[in-house]
GROMACS .gro file of C-alpha atoms in nm:
model
  482
    1MET     CA    1  12.256  -9.192  -5.171
    2ILE     CA    2  12.621  -9.207  -5.067
    3ASN     CA    3  12.756  -8.875  -4.941
    4ILE     CA    4  13.053  -8.883  -5.180
    5ARG     CA    5  13.163  -8.524  -5.116
    6PHE     CA    6  13.189  -8.563  -4.740
    7ILE     CA    7  13.357  -8.904  -4.773
    8ALA     CA    8  13.615  -8.759  -5.015
    9ASN     CA    9  13.677  -8.478  -4.766
   10LEU     CA   10  13.734  -8.727  -4.483
   11ILE     CA   11  13.965  -8.947  -4.688
   12GLY     CA   12  14.160  -8.635  -4.786
   13ARG     CA   13  14.220  -8.561  -4.417
   14LEU     CA   14  14.338  -8.915  -4.361
   15MET     CA   15  14.580  -8.884  -4.651
   16LEU     CA   16  14.744  -8.594  -4.468
   17ILE     CA   17  14.810  -8.836  -4.181
   18GLU     CA   18  14.969  -9.081  -4.425
   19SER     CA   19  15.179  -8.800  -4.567
   20ALA     CA   20  15.303  -8.715  -4.216
   21CYS     CA   21  15.405  -9.080  -4.171
   22PHE     CA   22  15.607  -9.057  -4.493
   23LEU     CA   23  15.788  -8.752  -4.355
   24LEU     CA   24  15.878  -8.951  -4.043
   25CYS     CA   25  16.032  -9.211  -4.272
   26VAL     CA   26  16.229  -8.935  -4.448
   27ILE     CA   27  16.385  -8.845  -4.111
   28ILE     CA   28  16.475  -9.210  -4.045
   29SER     CA   29  16.631  -9.240  -4.391
   30LEU     CA   30  16.841  -8.927  -4.332
   31ILE     CA   31  16.955  -9.056  -3.991
   32TYR     CA   32  17.084  -9.376  -4.148
   33GLY     CA   33  17.213  -9.192  -4.458
   34GLU     CA   34  17.031  -9.419  -4.703
   35HIS     CA   35  16.901  -9.364  -5.053
   36ASP     CA   36  16.523  -9.391  -5.003
   37SER     CA   37  16.471  -9.047  -4.842
   38LYS     CA   38  16.390  -8.894  -5.182
   39ALA     CA   39  16.128  -9.162  -5.252
   40PHE     CA   40  15.953  -9.096  -4.922
   41ALA     CA   41  15.973  -8.718  -4.970
   42ILE     CA   42  15.814  -8.741  -5.316
   43SER     CA   43  15.549  -8.979  -5.181
   44ALA     CA   44  15.475  -8.735  -4.897
   45VAL     CA   45  15.432  -8.447  -5.141
   46ILE     CA   46  15.208  -8.643  -5.380
   47THR     CA   47  14.992  -8.771  -5.094
   48ALA     CA   48  14.972  -8.431  -4.921
   49VAL     CA   49  14.882  -8.243  -5.239
   50THR     CA   50  14.610  -8.496  -5.318
   51GLY     CA   51  14.482  -8.480  -4.960
   52VAL     CA   52  14.476  -8.099  -4.953
   53PHE     CA   53  14.291  -8.093  -5.285
   54MET     CA   54  14.028  -8.334  -5.152
   55VAL     CA   55  13.987  -8.140  -4.826
   56TYR     CA   56  13.966  -7.787  -4.962
   57SER     CA   57  13.837  -7.830  -5.317
   58ILE     CA   58  13.557  -8.077  -5.245
   59GLN     CA   59  13.312  -7.900  -5.018
   60ALA     CA   60  13.042  -8.106  -4.850
   61PRO     CA   61  12.728  -7.910  -4.754
   62ASP     CA   62  12.588  -8.215  -4.573
   63LYS     CA   63  12.839  -8.334  -4.311
   64ILE     CA   64  12.654  -8.644  -4.198
   65LEU     CA   65  12.767  -9.006  -4.226
   66ALA     CA   66  12.489  -9.262  -4.254
   67LYS     CA   67  12.546  -9.633  -4.198
   68LYS     CA   68  12.599  -9.696  -4.569
   69ASP     CA   69  12.850  -9.410  -4.581
   70GLY     CA   70  13.044  -9.573  -4.298
   71TYR     CA   71  13.085  -9.902  -4.486
   72PHE     CA   72  13.179  -9.722  -4.807
   73THR     CA   73  13.430  -9.496  -4.630
   74VAL     CA   74  13.607  -9.768  -4.436
   75THR     CA   75  13.650  -9.985  -4.747
   76PHE     CA   76  13.792  -9.703  -4.955
   77ILE     CA   77  14.020  -9.583  -4.675
   78TRP     CA   78  14.207  -9.913  -4.703
   79LEU     CA   79  14.219  -9.899  -5.082
   80ILE     CA   80  14.341  -9.538  -5.097
   81PHE     CA   81  14.593  -9.584  -4.818
   82SER     CA   82  14.734  -9.893  -4.991
   83LEU     CA   83  14.750  -9.726  -5.332
   84PHE     CA   84  14.943  -9.427  -5.200
   85GLY     CA   85  15.126  -9.636  -4.942
   86CYS     CA   86  15.299  -9.842  -5.209
   87LEU     CA   87  15.456  -9.533  -5.370
   88PRO     CA   88  15.779  -9.541  -5.161
   89PHE     CA   89  15.840  -9.905  -5.252
   90ILE     CA   90  15.806  -9.828  -5.623
   91LEU     CA   91  15.993  -9.494  -5.628
   92SER     CA   92  16.286  -9.626  -5.424
   93GLY     CA   93  16.314  -9.939  -5.638
   94SER     CA   94  16.275 -10.166  -5.332
   95ILE     CA   95  15.970 -10.323  -5.500
   96PRO     CA   96  15.963 -10.190  -5.859
   97SER     CA   97  15.652 -10.382  -5.964
   98PHE     CA   98  15.324 -10.202  -5.887
   99VAL     CA   99  15.137 -10.528  -5.825
  100ASP     CA  100  15.404 -10.653  -5.585
  101ALA     CA  101  15.420 -10.318  -5.406
  102PHE     CA  102  15.040 -10.300  -5.375
  103PHE     CA  103  15.031 -10.660  -5.246
  104GLU     CA  104  15.297 -10.584  -4.983
  105THR     CA  105  15.123 -10.263  -4.875
  106MET     CA  106  14.776 -10.413  -4.861
  107SER     CA  107  14.923 -10.702  -4.664
  108GLY     CA  108  15.065 -10.447  -4.423
  109PHE     CA  109  14.757 -10.230  -4.372
  110THR     CA  110  14.529 -10.532  -4.337
  111THR     CA  111  14.783 -10.682  -4.091
  112THR     CA  112  14.808 -10.998  -4.298
  113GLY     CA  113  15.187 -11.022  -4.313
  114SER     CA  114  15.210 -11.208  -4.644
  115SER     CA  115  15.518 -11.095  -4.835
  116ILE     CA  116  15.680 -11.116  -5.176
  117LEU     CA  117  16.027 -11.015  -5.051
  118ASN     CA  118  16.315 -11.263  -5.070
  119ASN     CA  119  16.591 -11.052  -4.911
  120ILE     CA  120  16.437 -10.836  -4.641
  121GLU     CA  121  16.770 -10.745  -4.478
  122SER     CA  122  16.877 -10.564  -4.798
  123LEU     CA  123  16.600 -10.305  -4.762
  124PRO     CA  124  16.684  -9.958  -4.621
  125HIS     CA  125  16.581  -9.882  -4.262
  126ALA     CA  126  16.311  -9.630  -4.356
  127THR     CA  127  16.150  -9.879  -4.594
  128LEU     CA  128  16.153 -10.148  -4.324
  129PHE     CA  129  16.008  -9.898  -4.077
  130TRP     CA  130  15.726  -9.799  -4.315
  131ARG     CA  131  15.655 -10.165  -4.387
  132SER     CA  132  15.612 -10.231  -4.013
  133MET     CA  133  15.424  -9.907  -3.952
  134THR     CA  134  15.156 -10.000  -4.206
  135GLN     CA  135  15.067 -10.293  -3.979
  136TRP     CA  136  15.060 -10.077  -3.669
  137LEU     CA  137  14.831  -9.822  -3.836
  138GLY     CA  138  14.608 -10.092  -3.981
  139GLY     CA  139  14.600 -10.298  -3.663
  140LEU     CA  140  14.369 -10.100  -3.444
  141GLY     CA  141  14.228  -9.933  -3.751
  142ILE     CA  142  14.292  -9.625  -3.959
  143ALA     CA  143  13.932  -9.513  -3.913
  144VAL     CA  144  13.959  -9.547  -3.534
  145LEU     CA  145  14.279  -9.341  -3.549
  146PHE     CA  146  14.088  -9.079  -3.745
  147LEU     CA  147  13.815  -9.064  -3.481
  148ALA     CA  148  14.077  -9.044  -3.208
  149ILE     CA  149  14.267  -8.744  -3.341
  150LEU     CA  150  13.991  -8.562  -3.529
  151PRO     CA  151  13.704  -8.543  -3.278
  152SER     CA  152  13.546  -8.263  -3.478
  153LEU     CA  153  13.386  -8.539  -3.685
  154GLY     CA  154  13.112  -8.549  -3.422
  155ILE     CA  155  12.828  -8.792  -3.357
  156GLU     CA  156  12.785  -8.867  -3.724
  157GLY     CA  157  13.099  -9.085  -3.709
  158ARG     CA  158  12.933  -9.360  -3.507
  159ASP     CA  159  12.875  -9.582  -3.810
  160LEU     CA  160  13.234  -9.534  -3.920
  161TYR     CA  161  13.342  -9.677  -3.582
  162VAL     CA  162  13.101  -9.970  -3.606
  163ALA     CA  163  13.210 -10.052  -3.961
  164GLU     CA  164  13.574 -10.053  -3.852
  165VAL     CA  165  13.568 -10.246  -3.522
  166THR     CA  166  13.560 -10.622  -3.580
  167GLY     CA  167  13.319 -10.873  -3.431
  168PRO     CA  168  12.948 -10.961  -3.424
  169THR     CA  169  12.871 -10.742  -3.122
  170HIS     CA  170  12.986 -10.404  -3.000
  171SER     CA  171  13.032 -10.306  -2.639
  172LYS     CA  172  12.930  -9.987  -2.466
  173MET     CA  173  13.246  -9.835  -2.609
  174ALA     CA  174  13.059  -9.769  -2.932
  175ALA     CA  175  12.819  -9.546  -2.741
  176THR     CA  176  13.107  -9.313  -2.656
  177PHE     CA  177  13.315  -9.391  -2.959
  178LYS     CA  178  13.502  -9.060  -2.972
  179SER     CA  179  13.660  -9.086  -2.627
  180SER     CA  180  13.684  -9.463  -2.662
  181ALA     CA  181  13.889  -9.430  -2.980
  182ARG     CA  182  14.137  -9.204  -2.802
  183LYS     CA  183  14.164  -9.442  -2.505
  184LEU     CA  184  14.209  -9.740  -2.737
  185TRP     CA  185  14.495  -9.570  -2.917
  186LEU     CA  186  14.658  -9.459  -2.591
  187PHE     CA  187  14.648  -9.819  -2.465
  188TYR     CA  188  14.772  -9.944  -2.801
  189PHE     CA  189  15.060  -9.695  -2.797
  190ALA     CA  190  15.151  -9.778  -2.436
  191CYS     CA  191  15.166 -10.154  -2.510
  192THR     CA  192  15.381 -10.086  -2.816
  193LEU     CA  193  15.622  -9.875  -2.610
  194ILE     CA  194  15.648 -10.135  -2.331
  195GLU     CA  195  15.712 -10.417  -2.577
  196THR     CA  196  15.978 -10.210  -2.754
  197ILE     CA  197  16.160 -10.159  -2.424
  198LEU     CA  198  16.138 -10.529  -2.330
  199LEU     CA  199  16.264 -10.645  -2.671
  200THR     CA  200  16.554 -10.398  -2.650
  201ILE     CA  201  16.645 -10.543  -2.309
  202GLY     CA  202  16.638 -10.889  -2.470
  203GLY     CA  203  16.909 -10.801  -2.721
  204MET     CA  204  16.726 -10.655  -3.021
  205SER     CA  205  16.847 -10.322  -3.156
  206PHE     CA  206  16.607 -10.035  -3.083
  207PHE     CA  207  16.513 -10.021  -3.451
  208ASP     CA  208  16.435 -10.393  -3.471
  209ALA     CA  209  16.249 -10.376  -3.139
  210ILE     CA  210  16.013 -10.097  -3.245
  211CYS     CA  211  15.947 -10.260  -3.585
  212HIS     CA  212  15.860 -10.590  -3.418
  213ALA     CA  213  15.649 -10.415  -3.155
  214PHE     CA  214  15.454 -10.250  -3.440
  215ALA     CA  215  15.404 -10.587  -3.608
  216THR     CA  216  15.311 -10.764  -3.282
  217MET     CA  217  15.053 -10.514  -3.158
  218GLY     CA  218  14.906 -10.493  -3.507
  219THR     CA  219  14.910 -10.877  -3.523
  220GLY     CA  220  15.077 -10.834  -3.861
  221GLY     CA  221  15.396 -11.038  -3.856
  222PHE     CA  222  15.629 -10.839  -4.083
  223SER     CA  223  15.985 -10.882  -3.958
  224THR     CA  224  16.307 -10.696  -4.034
  225LYS     CA  225  16.474 -11.036  -4.088
  226GLN     CA  226  16.413 -11.297  -4.355
  227ASP     CA  227  16.414 -11.569  -4.086
  228SER     CA  228  16.159 -11.376  -3.878
  229ILE     CA  229  16.186 -11.427  -3.499
  230ALA     CA  230  16.396 -11.742  -3.551
  231TYR     CA  231  16.684 -11.507  -3.640
  232TRP     CA  232  16.746 -11.427  -3.272
  233ASP     CA  233  16.700 -11.781  -3.133
  234SER     CA  234  16.615 -11.624  -2.795
  235PRO     CA  235  16.360 -11.781  -2.557
  236TYR     CA  236  16.325 -11.441  -2.383
  237ILE     CA  237  16.236 -11.259  -2.705
  238GLN     CA  238  15.994 -11.534  -2.805
  239TYR     CA  239  15.810 -11.528  -2.471
  240VAL     CA  240  15.786 -11.146  -2.475
  241ILE     CA  241  15.633 -11.157  -2.824
  242ILE     CA  242  15.397 -11.439  -2.721
  243ILE     CA  243  15.266 -11.229  -2.430
  244PHE     CA  244  15.204 -10.925  -2.646
  245MET     CA  245  15.048 -11.129  -2.928
  246VAL     CA  246  14.797 -11.260  -2.671
  247ILE     CA  247  14.735 -10.903  -2.547
  248ALA     CA  248  14.687 -10.764  -2.898
  249ALA     CA  249  14.440 -11.040  -2.994
  250THR     CA  250  14.220 -10.992  -2.685
  251ASN     CA  251  13.903 -10.783  -2.710
  252PHE     CA  252  14.019 -10.427  -2.638
  253SER     CA  253  13.688 -10.338  -2.478
  254LEU     CA  254  13.778 -10.578  -2.195
  255TYR     CA  255  14.090 -10.372  -2.126
  256TYR     CA  256  13.874 -10.061  -2.138
  257VAL     CA  257  13.651 -10.209  -1.867
  258ALA     CA  258  13.952 -10.335  -1.668
  259LEU     CA  259  14.109  -9.988  -1.666
  260LYS     CA  260  13.787  -9.859  -1.511
  261GLY     CA  261  13.843 -10.092  -1.215
  262GLU     CA  262  13.641 -10.393  -1.332
  263GLY     CA  263  13.930 -10.627  -1.414
  264GLY     CA  264  13.730 -10.935  -1.308
  265LYS     CA  265  13.518 -10.904  -1.622
  266LEU     CA  266  13.821 -10.995  -1.832
  267PHE     CA  267  13.839 -11.345  -1.681
  268ARG     CA  268  13.462 -11.386  -1.663
  269ASP     CA  269  13.424 -11.321  -2.035
  270GLU     CA  270  13.345 -11.647  -2.216
  271GLU     CA  271  13.526 -11.557  -2.535
  272PHE     CA  272  13.847 -11.470  -2.348
  273ARG     CA  273  13.832 -11.791  -2.144
  274TRP     CA  274  13.784 -12.010  -2.453
  275TYR     CA  275  14.052 -11.812  -2.637
  276MET     CA  276  14.302 -11.904  -2.366
  277ILE     CA  277  14.174 -12.263  -2.340
  278ILE     CA  278  14.219 -12.319  -2.714
  279ILE     CA  279  14.572 -12.177  -2.708
  280PHE     CA  280  14.685 -12.395  -2.419
  281ALA     CA  281  14.502 -12.709  -2.536
  282ALA     CA  282  14.650 -12.680  -2.888
  283THR     CA  283  14.993 -12.607  -2.740
  284LEU     CA  284  14.985 -12.916  -2.518
  285LEU     CA  285  14.871 -13.138  -2.805
  286ILE     CA  286  15.137 -13.012  -3.044
  287ALA     CA  287  15.415 -13.004  -2.782
  288SER     CA  288  15.334 -13.364  -2.685
  289GLY     CA  289  15.332 -13.471  -3.050
  290LEU     CA  290  15.665 -13.299  -3.118
  291TYR     CA  291  15.828 -13.452  -2.811
  292LEU     CA  292  15.703 -13.801  -2.896
  293ALA     CA  293  15.833 -13.749  -3.251
  294HIS     CA  294  16.174 -13.657  -3.102
  295TRP     CA  295  16.159 -13.304  -3.247
  296ASP     CA  296  16.383 -13.157  -2.975
  297THR     CA  297  16.407 -13.118  -2.599
  298LEU     CA  298  16.085 -13.085  -2.400
  299ASP     CA  299  16.147 -12.713  -2.338
  300THR     CA  300  16.204 -12.642  -2.707
  301CYS     CA  301  15.903 -12.851  -2.811
  302PHE     CA  302  15.679 -12.658  -2.572
  303ARG     CA  303  15.817 -12.319  -2.675
  304ASP     CA  304  15.795 -12.393  -3.049
  305ALA     CA  305  15.440 -12.524  -3.006
  306LEU     CA  306  15.329 -12.229  -2.793
  307PHE     CA  307  15.481 -11.974  -3.031
  308GLN     CA  308  15.336 -12.126  -3.349
  309VAL     CA  309  14.992 -12.179  -3.193
  310THR     CA  310  14.985 -11.821  -3.061
  311THR     CA  311  15.116 -11.661  -3.378
  312ILE     CA  312  14.864 -11.850  -3.594
  313MET     CA  313  14.562 -11.810  -3.367
  314THR     CA  314  14.627 -11.440  -3.310
  315THR     CA  315  14.682 -11.418  -3.689
  316THR     CA  316  15.019 -11.248  -3.638
  317GLY     CA  317  15.223 -11.477  -3.860
  318PHE     CA  318  15.571 -11.460  -3.706
  319ALA     CA  319  15.775 -11.781  -3.734
  320THR     CA  320  16.027 -11.961  -3.516
  321ALA     CA  321  15.977 -12.309  -3.661
  322ASN     CA  322  15.859 -12.466  -3.987
  323TYR     CA  323  15.531 -12.639  -3.899
  324LEU     CA  324  15.529 -12.800  -4.246
  325SER     CA  325  15.802 -13.034  -4.123
  326TRP     CA  326  15.587 -13.148  -3.829
  327PRO     CA  327  15.376 -13.467  -3.833
  328THR     CA  328  15.062 -13.425  -4.046
  329LEU     CA  329  14.819 -13.433  -3.753
  330LEU     CA  330  14.997 -13.141  -3.588
  331GLY     CA  331  14.979 -12.943  -3.912
  332LEU     CA  332  14.603 -13.009  -3.921
  333ILE     CA  333  14.567 -12.844  -3.579
  334ILE     CA  334  14.746 -12.536  -3.715
  335PHE     CA  335  14.511 -12.533  -4.017
  336ILE     CA  336  14.203 -12.542  -3.791
  337LEU     CA  337  14.341 -12.254  -3.582
  338MET     CA  338  14.367 -12.049  -3.902
  339PHE     CA  339  13.990 -12.059  -3.934
  340ILE     CA  340  13.918 -11.970  -3.571
  341GLY     CA  341  14.132 -11.661  -3.516
  342ALA     CA  342  14.125 -11.481  -3.181
  343CYS     CA  343  13.887 -11.236  -3.013
  344ALA     CA  344  13.640 -10.992  -3.162
  345GLY     CA  345  13.722 -10.625  -3.106
  346SER     CA  346  14.097 -10.693  -3.131
  347THR     CA  347  14.360 -10.644  -3.401
  348SER     CA  348  14.340 -11.011  -3.506
  349GLY     CA  349  14.162 -11.168  -3.803
  350GLY     CA  350  13.985 -11.499  -3.861
  351MET     CA  351  13.626 -11.593  -3.783
  352LYS     CA  352  13.677 -11.500  -3.414
  353VAL     CA  353  13.633 -11.722  -3.109
  354ILE     CA  354  13.297 -11.565  -3.019
  355ARG     CA  355  13.143 -11.670  -3.352
  356VAL     CA  356  13.275 -12.025  -3.327
  357LEU     CA  357  13.151 -12.043  -2.967
  358LEU     CA  358  12.804 -11.917  -3.059
  359LEU     CA  359  12.783 -12.162  -3.350
  360PHE     CA  360  12.854 -12.455  -3.117
  361LYS     CA  361  12.607 -12.324  -2.860
  362ASN     CA  362  12.339 -12.279  -3.125
  363SER     CA  363  12.396 -12.635  -3.254
  364ALA     CA  364  12.361 -12.769  -2.898
  365ALA     CA  365  12.043 -12.564  -2.852
  366GLU     CA  366  11.899 -12.700  -3.178
  367MET     CA  367  11.954 -13.057  -3.062
  368LYS     CA  368  11.776 -12.977  -2.734
  369ARG     CA  369  11.484 -12.823  -2.929
  370ILE     CA  370  11.453 -13.145  -3.131
  371ILE     CA  371  11.422 -13.345  -2.809
  372HIS     CA  372  11.201 -13.085  -2.637
  373PRO     CA  373  11.006 -12.914  -2.919
  374ASN     CA  374  10.782 -12.713  -2.683
  375ALA     CA  375  11.064 -12.580  -2.466
  376VAL     CA  376  11.196 -12.224  -2.497
  377ILE     CA  377  11.570 -12.271  -2.528
  378ASN     CA  378  11.786 -11.964  -2.579
  379VAL     CA  379  12.152 -11.940  -2.674
  380LYS     CA  380  12.336 -11.765  -2.391
  381TYR     CA  381  12.665 -11.579  -2.387
  382ASN     CA  382  12.810 -11.446  -2.061
  383ASN     CA  383  12.488 -11.567  -1.891
  384LYS     CA  384  12.273 -11.344  -2.115
  385SER     CA  385  12.043 -11.454  -2.395
  386VAL     CA  386  12.178 -11.381  -2.741
  387HIS     CA  387  11.933 -11.184  -2.954
  388PRO     CA  388  11.818 -11.378  -3.264
  389THR     CA  389  11.942 -11.100  -3.494
  390ILE     CA  390  12.296 -11.143  -3.359
  391MET     CA  391  12.271 -11.520  -3.400
  392ASN     CA  392  12.150 -11.474  -3.759
  393SER     CA  393  12.441 -11.240  -3.823
  394VAL     CA  394  12.688 -11.494  -3.686
  395MET     CA  395  12.545 -11.774  -3.901
  396GLY     CA  396  12.530 -11.549  -4.206
  397PHE     CA  397  12.892 -11.445  -4.161
  398SER     CA  398  13.008 -11.804  -4.111
  399ILE     CA  399  12.826 -11.930  -4.420
  400LEU     CA  400  12.959 -11.641  -4.629
  401PHE     CA  401  13.311 -11.700  -4.495
  402ILE     CA  402  13.299 -12.065  -4.608
  403ILE     CA  403  13.147 -11.972  -4.947
  404VAL     CA  404  13.416 -11.711  -5.017
  405PHE     CA  405  13.683 -11.956  -4.900
  406GLY     CA  406  13.547 -12.227  -5.130
  407ILE     CA  407  13.513 -12.007  -5.439
  408GLY     CA  408  13.848 -11.843  -5.369
  409SER     CA  409  14.020 -12.181  -5.339
  410ILE     CA  410  13.878 -12.292  -5.675
  411ILE     CA  411  14.004 -11.971  -5.839
  412MET     CA  412  14.350 -12.001  -5.680
  413ALA     CA  413  14.371 -12.366  -5.791
  414PHE     CA  414  14.417 -12.236  -6.146
  415PHE     CA  415  14.727 -12.038  -6.044
  416THR     CA  416  14.903 -12.275  -5.802
  417ASP     CA  417  15.060 -12.618  -5.833
  418ASP     CA  418  14.893 -12.792  -5.539
  419ILE     CA  419  14.567 -12.780  -5.345
  420ALA     CA  420  14.743 -12.704  -5.013
  421THR     CA  421  14.885 -12.381  -5.156
  422ALA     CA  422  14.555 -12.287  -5.323
  423CYS     CA  423  14.336 -12.337  -5.016
  424SER     CA  424  14.579 -12.201  -4.759
  425SER     CA  425  14.660 -11.889  -4.965
  426VAL     CA  426  14.289 -11.801  -4.959
  427LEU     CA  427  14.246 -11.886  -4.592
  428THR     CA  428  14.559 -11.705  -4.477
  429SER     CA  429  14.452 -11.395  -4.674
  430MET     CA  430  14.093 -11.396  -4.547
  431SER     CA  431  14.206 -11.457  -4.189
  432ASN     CA  432  14.493 -11.205  -4.224
  433ILE     CA  433  14.754 -11.455  -4.102
  434GLY     CA  434  15.045 -11.446  -4.347
  435PRO     CA  435  15.206 -11.790  -4.386
  436GLY     CA  436  15.010 -12.089  -4.512
  437PHE     CA  437  15.083 -12.439  -4.639
  438GLY     CA  438  15.245 -12.580  -4.950
  439SER     CA  439  15.470 -12.333  -5.132
  440ILE     CA  440  15.364 -12.040  -4.907
  441GLY     CA  441  15.468 -12.197  -4.577
  442PRO     CA  442  15.641 -12.013  -4.291
  443THR     CA  443  15.983 -12.033  -4.460
  444GLU     CA  444  15.850 -11.930  -4.805
  445ASN     CA  445  15.656 -11.634  -4.945
  446PHE     CA  446  15.413 -11.530  -5.221
  447SER     CA  447  15.668 -11.407  -5.478
  448GLN     CA  448  15.613 -11.704  -5.712
  449LEU     CA  449  15.244 -11.622  -5.770
  450ASN     CA  450  15.140 -11.434  -6.084
  451ASP     CA  451  14.999 -11.081  -6.080
  452PHE     CA  452  14.633 -11.182  -6.100
  453ALA     CA  453  14.672 -11.414  -5.801
  454LYS     CA  454  14.838 -11.137  -5.599
  455ILE     CA  455  14.563 -10.884  -5.678
  456PHE     CA  456  14.297 -11.144  -5.598
  457LEU     CA  457  14.459 -11.228  -5.264
  458SER     CA  458  14.492 -10.856  -5.189
  459LEU     CA  459  14.116 -10.824  -5.231
  460LEU     CA  460  14.065 -11.121  -4.999
  461MET     CA  461  14.289 -10.954  -4.740
  462LEU     CA  462  14.066 -10.647  -4.749
  463ILE     CA  463  13.749 -10.857  -4.732
  464GLY     CA  464  13.886 -11.048  -4.437
  465ARG     CA  465  14.013 -10.741  -4.252
  466LEU     CA  466  13.675 -10.568  -4.278
  467GLU     CA  467  13.489 -10.890  -4.198
  468ILE     CA  468  13.331 -10.968  -4.537
  469PHE     CA  469  12.998 -10.784  -4.496
  470THR     CA  470  13.155 -10.435  -4.497
  471VAL     CA  471  13.309 -10.495  -4.841
  472LEU     CA  472  13.063 -10.730  -5.009
  473VAL     CA  473  12.762 -10.516  -4.917
  474LEU     CA  474  12.898 -10.256  -5.160
  475PHE     CA  475  12.829 -10.498  -5.446
  476THR     CA  476  12.459 -10.541  -5.365
  477LYS     CA  477  12.184 -10.360  -5.554
  478ALA     CA  478  12.006 -10.268  -5.231
  479PHE     CA  479  12.310 -10.076  -5.103
  480TRP     CA  480  12.291  -9.825  -5.388
  481LYS     CA  481  11.917  -9.763  -5.364
  482LYS     CA  482  11.800  -9.439  -5.206
   0.00000   0.00000   0.00000
């Protein structure tokens, strides 16, 4: 059975981390002399008291996490963090509605970037900082953060790591997950710091720079401006963000290997190569289409195309142009990129390039088997045969992704005015992207949806962030058997 006592103890410890983040926001509020310091202080106290109660009142004689415990823990970490994380929005009056506040917070922690806010600039600095920080914490993963700073968890935390890190396969990092988690967060922090400095040099205020660095590295997309990155109209800022979006959406295990002196493996990795090929191919197609349609100068067409392709494929969701005003064919390319996503083992969402690549390779192998029925034809990735269990997992995930997308689109059709909004709201939530099509395009938001639709999309954000199986397995009868 599920080790509820130990899981409650672990979540209690994590809530103390969230409480500390609230206190940081209190300091920011006091620095700017704004009214939301009390809301963050009360939220910190409520969260800390609850966390302390769970840590010290719920004793767990058996401190072992099985695989099932890992899936259960990771799912509930996101739910609990989002429930307590929306307190400052409600208490400060920035987002008085619980449903709206929960939607915004879940969107942050799952790095989706969908928003219900219509006047972002009116929010206090601490609230904007917390909003961006949720994406930074959720980007690499709250559970991975936990393993990084609380190594006393021990070897039993392996399944917590596996349940958290995205993708169909796990590198050797999982074998040394404790030290790997620390190294991942150090790299993550270093990239965030470097991007903050570069954005400050480009003309952003330090506050705006750090908030956008949080959102970029978490591939979240929350901005401190209603017009997102278009507010600055700066090619320098756009190119800096493009570079770091690409970095954040690359498999972090490749950086881990590169830092050990094996940088060549980064460019030999098939997923990374196809990830870059797709970005540049889509950019060239869209830039050419925009230029032929007399959208703007060649430089602007290329930059707008590159930024929108990168922000959608990395599932970040920033905006510098309204792709809904582009020719229909170009919008279709953007829609396809929403399905693909970026690399496994990164902060991005979507199906992941490796899954799409393996699906194409398996289809090609099946056609060869039809022609040569007696031949032994294996699917290969990075010149190594892919084990059938991994291939089954990839196909199972892909089928389930399409099924959830289909059912979700039918449900959302009851609560939206057009099919583009219904389908894209489900896809952008499952792929953790943010903007979609129809009435939730890059210049719009989700405020017009009713409460049921917002809660439903929040659930889809969680399902997408934890890659479907981690959440849906909790609803199976077999999971709860001894």
